[in-house]
Amino acid sequence: MDASERLEGQQHPGIHQPGTVDFLVIISGEVWMFLDEEKVLLTQGDTCVQRGILHTWSHRPDKPCLLAGALIDAAPC
């Protein structure tokens, strides 16, 4: 993650660590998932399963991103 994606040397301002297991499927478009030390581009057909990890999202293109998700209560990792 480069300096332009941090706020004055700090983590992305929207980063959070939920107490859930998240199941996501990208139906159309694309979205960036920012993790503590890296970023991942998710596009149509990609899936993401995460459990209580530090993350945030960034949607950059001018086209919408449609995703389906289920968040299930769980203890953080």
XYZ file of N, CA, C and O in Angstrom:
308
model
N 0.851 -1.160 0.000
C 0.000 0.000 0.000
C 0.899 1.226 0.000
O 1.797 1.324 0.803
N 0.677 2.142 -0.924
C 1.567 3.289 -0.980
C 1.068 4.431 -0.093
O -0.045 4.417 0.422
N 1.906 5.451 0.048
C 1.626 6.557 0.973
C 0.357 7.312 0.606
O -0.318 7.851 1.484
N 0.003 7.356 -0.685
C -1.200 8.084 -1.089
C -2.471 7.424 -0.568
O -3.528 8.037 -0.551
N -2.386 6.165 -0.145
C -3.551 5.445 0.348
C -3.573 5.404 1.872
O -4.355 4.699 2.476
N -2.701 6.162 2.480
C -2.685 6.272 3.936
C -2.995 7.708 4.322
O -2.863 8.618 3.523
N -3.414 7.940 5.489
C -3.731 9.273 5.972
C -2.607 9.718 6.894
O -2.524 9.271 8.028
N -1.714 10.572 6.374
C -0.585 11.087 7.148
C 0.171 9.962 7.848
O 0.426 9.999 9.044
N 0.499 8.908 7.104
C 1.274 7.798 7.652
C 0.463 6.812 8.473
O 0.990 5.823 8.946
N -0.821 7.052 8.624
C -1.679 6.154 9.396
C -2.422 5.222 8.457
O -2.389 5.376 7.243
N -3.119 4.277 9.024
C -3.923 3.353 8.227
C -5.059 4.109 7.550
O -5.420 5.201 7.935
N -5.626 3.476 6.540
C -6.787 4.012 5.833
C -7.852 4.399 6.857
O -8.101 3.651 7.806
N -8.509 5.553 6.702
C -9.442 6.019 7.729
C -10.657 5.126 7.972
O -11.247 5.162 9.040
N -11.046 4.290 6.997
C -12.212 3.438 7.184
C -11.903 2.043 7.685
O -12.787 1.195 7.769
N -10.654 1.775 8.030
C -10.270 0.406 8.409
C -10.948 0.000 9.718
O -11.086 0.805 10.627
N -11.420 -1.235 9.757
C -12.131 -1.731 10.938
C -11.923 -3.240 11.055
O -11.473 -3.892 10.125
N -12.262 -3.766 12.217
C -12.126 -5.207 12.480
C -13.432 -5.703 13.091
O -13.642 -5.614 14.289
N -14.330 -6.222 12.255
C -15.640 -6.647 12.751
C -15.582 -7.983 13.480
O -14.642 -8.750 13.310
N -16.593 -8.253 14.238
C -16.724 -9.537 14.921
C -17.647 -10.455 14.142
O -18.601 -11.004 14.689
N -17.367 -10.592 12.829
C -18.220 -11.405 11.970
C -17.374 -12.271 11.041
O -16.202 -12.005 10.816
N -18.021 -13.301 10.498
C -17.481 -14.014 9.344
C -18.233 -13.439 8.150
O -19.467 -13.429 8.133
N -17.498 -12.922 7.161
C -18.101 -12.274 6.001
C -17.903 -13.145 4.767
O -16.783 -13.562 4.470
N -18.980 -13.420 4.060
C -18.956 -14.150 2.792
C -19.408 -13.163 1.720
O -20.532 -12.661 1.786
N -18.552 -12.857 0.745
C -18.872 -11.881 -0.294
C -18.609 -12.465 -1.676
O -17.630 -13.184 -1.873
N -19.472 -12.120 -2.629
C -19.305 -12.493 -4.035
C -19.489 -11.219 -4.849
O -20.489 -10.513 -4.677
N -18.545 -10.927 -5.742
C -18.660 -9.761 -6.606
C -19.503 -10.171 -7.816
O -19.094 -11.030 -8.602
N -20.675 -9.559 -7.939
C -21.605 -9.873 -9.029
C -21.181 -9.129 -10.300
O -21.169 -9.697 -11.391
N -20.842 -7.838 -10.162
C -20.373 -7.048 -11.299
C -19.524 -5.892 -10.778
O -19.620 -5.503 -9.618
N -18.681 -5.366 -11.648
C -17.821 -4.255 -11.271
C -16.581 -4.726 -10.522
O -16.185 -5.893 -10.615
N -15.985 -3.786 -9.785
C -14.784 -4.112 -9.019
C -14.696 -3.235 -7.773
O -15.252 -2.141 -7.730
N -13.988 -3.752 -6.777
C -13.785 -3.035 -5.525
C -12.433 -3.469 -4.947
O -12.014 -4.609 -5.128
N -11.745 -2.544 -4.315
C -10.480 -2.852 -3.641
C -10.742 -3.180 -2.189
O -11.513 -2.477 -1.518
N -10.125 -4.232 -1.689
C -10.159 -4.565 -0.270
C -8.773 -4.232 0.289
O -7.772 -4.760 -0.177
N -8.733 -3.322 1.249
C -7.487 -2.950 1.901
C -7.356 -3.744 3.189
O -8.256 -3.726 4.030
N -6.264 -4.459 3.320
C -5.950 -5.194 4.537
C -4.901 -4.405 5.307
O -4.481 -3.326 4.876
N -4.460 -4.908 6.409
C -3.498 -4.191 7.239
C -2.240 -3.806 6.465
O -1.755 -2.698 6.576
N -1.704 -4.706 5.657
C -0.443 -4.452 4.959
C -0.519 -4.601 3.440
O 0.493 -4.485 2.762
N -1.672 -4.886 2.878
C -1.774 -5.077 1.437
C -3.157 -4.692 0.947
O -4.053 -4.429 1.727
N -3.299 -4.644 -0.388
C -4.603 -4.390 -0.987
C -4.861 -5.435 -2.060
O -3.927 -5.958 -2.672
N -6.140 -5.765 -2.264
C -6.532 -6.809 -3.203
C -7.674 -6.270 -4.057
O -8.654 -5.743 -3.520
N -7.543 -6.394 -5.373
C -8.615 -5.995 -6.279
C -9.550 -7.184 -6.482
O -9.118 -8.264 -6.897
N -10.825 -6.988 -6.192
C -11.844 -8.021 -6.405
C -12.702 -7.595 -7.588
O -13.171 -6.459 -7.649
N -12.901 -8.503 -8.535
C -13.687 -8.211 -9.729
C -14.787 -9.259 -9.889
O -14.857 -10.227 -9.134
N -15.609 -9.064 -10.913
C -16.747 -9.949 -11.155
C -16.348 -11.420 -11.061
O -15.370 -11.852 -11.667
N -17.094 -12.171 -10.243
C -16.857 -13.606 -10.066
C -15.955 -13.944 -8.894
O -15.897 -15.096 -8.487
N -15.245 -12.958 -8.359
C -14.382 -13.225 -7.193
C -15.215 -13.406 -5.936
O -16.315 -12.849 -5.805
N -14.688 -14.197 -5.027
C -15.315 -14.387 -3.724
C -14.317 -14.019 -2.631
O -13.106 -14.065 -2.837
N -14.857 -13.673 -1.484
C -14.019 -13.310 -0.349
C -14.687 -13.857 0.909
O -15.883 -13.662 1.118
N -13.912 -14.563 1.706
C -14.383 -15.033 3.008
C -13.370 -14.533 4.021
O -12.175 -14.782 3.897
N -13.844 -13.778 4.992
C -12.943 -13.235 6.006
C -13.579 -13.370 7.385
O -14.784 -13.308 7.521
N -12.731 -13.529 8.377
C -13.221 -13.690 9.744
C -12.482 -12.727 10.668
O -11.340 -12.954 11.049
N -13.114 -11.623 10.969
C -12.595 -10.685 11.958
C -11.257 -10.070 11.616
O -10.499 -9.737 12.516
N -10.940 -9.906 10.304
C -9.650 -9.317 9.956
C -9.779 -7.803 9.798
O -10.842 -7.274 9.498
N -8.676 -7.114 10.005
C -8.596 -5.673 9.843
C -8.674 -5.365 8.351
O -7.844 -5.837 7.569
N -9.691 -4.573 7.922
C -9.877 -4.294 6.502
C -10.741 -3.066 6.283
O -11.379 -2.558 7.206
N -10.758 -2.602 5.050
C -11.697 -1.591 4.591
C -11.875 -1.769 3.087
O -11.198 -2.591 2.471
N -12.791 -1.005 2.507
C -13.115 -1.125 1.094
C -12.903 0.210 0.394
O -13.091 1.262 1.000
N -12.564 0.161 -0.898
C -12.426 1.368 -1.702
C -12.954 1.074 -3.094
O -12.472 0.177 -3.775
N -13.959 1.844 -3.494
C -14.535 1.700 -4.835
C -14.041 2.871 -5.668
O -14.318 4.023 -5.357
N -13.290 2.624 -6.727
C -12.639 3.686 -7.499
C -13.235 3.939 -8.882
O -13.219 5.070 -9.332
N -13.695 2.935 -9.601
C -14.189 3.195 -10.965
C -15.475 4.017 -10.958
O -16.135 4.167 -9.923
N -15.823 4.506 -12.132
C -17.068 5.265 -12.239
C -18.289 4.370 -12.428
O -19.409 4.839 -12.417
N -18.070 3.069 -12.582
C -19.174 2.119 -12.688
C -19.464 1.524 -11.319
O -18.554 1.299 -10.532
N -20.740 1.233 -11.017
C -21.078 0.642 -9.715
C -20.507 -0.766 -9.543
O -20.212 -1.461 -10.515
N -20.363 -1.159 -8.311
C -19.974 -2.527 -7.964
C -21.158 -3.158 -7.237
O -21.663 -2.606 -6.260
N -21.610 -4.278 -7.737
C -22.717 -5.008 -7.114
C -22.135 -6.252 -6.479
O -21.446 -7.034 -7.142
N -22.388 -6.429 -5.182
C -21.906 -7.628 -4.512
C -23.001 -8.199 -3.641
O -23.923 -7.513 -3.236
N -22.890 -9.495 -3.399
C -23.799 -10.187 -2.493
C -22.976 -10.593 -1.285
O -21.835 -11.034 -1.418
N -23.549 -10.410 -0.110
C -22.794 -10.744 1.084
C -23.666 -11.261 2.209
O -24.860 -10.978 2.272
N -23.041 -12.049 3.050
C -23.677 -12.526 4.277
C -22.658 -12.339 5.386
O -21.510 -12.761 5.261
N -23.065 -11.666 6.452
C -22.198 -11.436 7.611
C -22.807 -12.167 8.794
O -23.973 -11.961 9.135
N -22.022 -13.048 9.387
C -22.499 -13.892 10.475
C -21.695 -13.571 11.734
O -20.466 -13.546 11.697
N -22.377 -13.342 12.836
C -21.740 -13.000 14.090
C -20.719 -14.076 14.488
O -20.983 -15.267 14.409
N -19.534 -13.613 14.904
C -18.457 -14.538 15.303
C -17.461 -13.773 16.160
O -17.337 -12.564 16.076
N -16.719 -14.487 16.962
C -15.657 -13.865 17.753
C -14.515 -13.472 16.837
O -14.166 -14.224 15.920
N -13.903 -12.287 17.042
C -12.770 -11.887 16.195
C -11.598 -12.842 16.352
O -11.459 -13.526 17.374
N -10.749 -12.881 15.327
C -9.539 -13.729 15.371
C -8.544 -13.158 16.348
O -8.457 -12.023 16.588
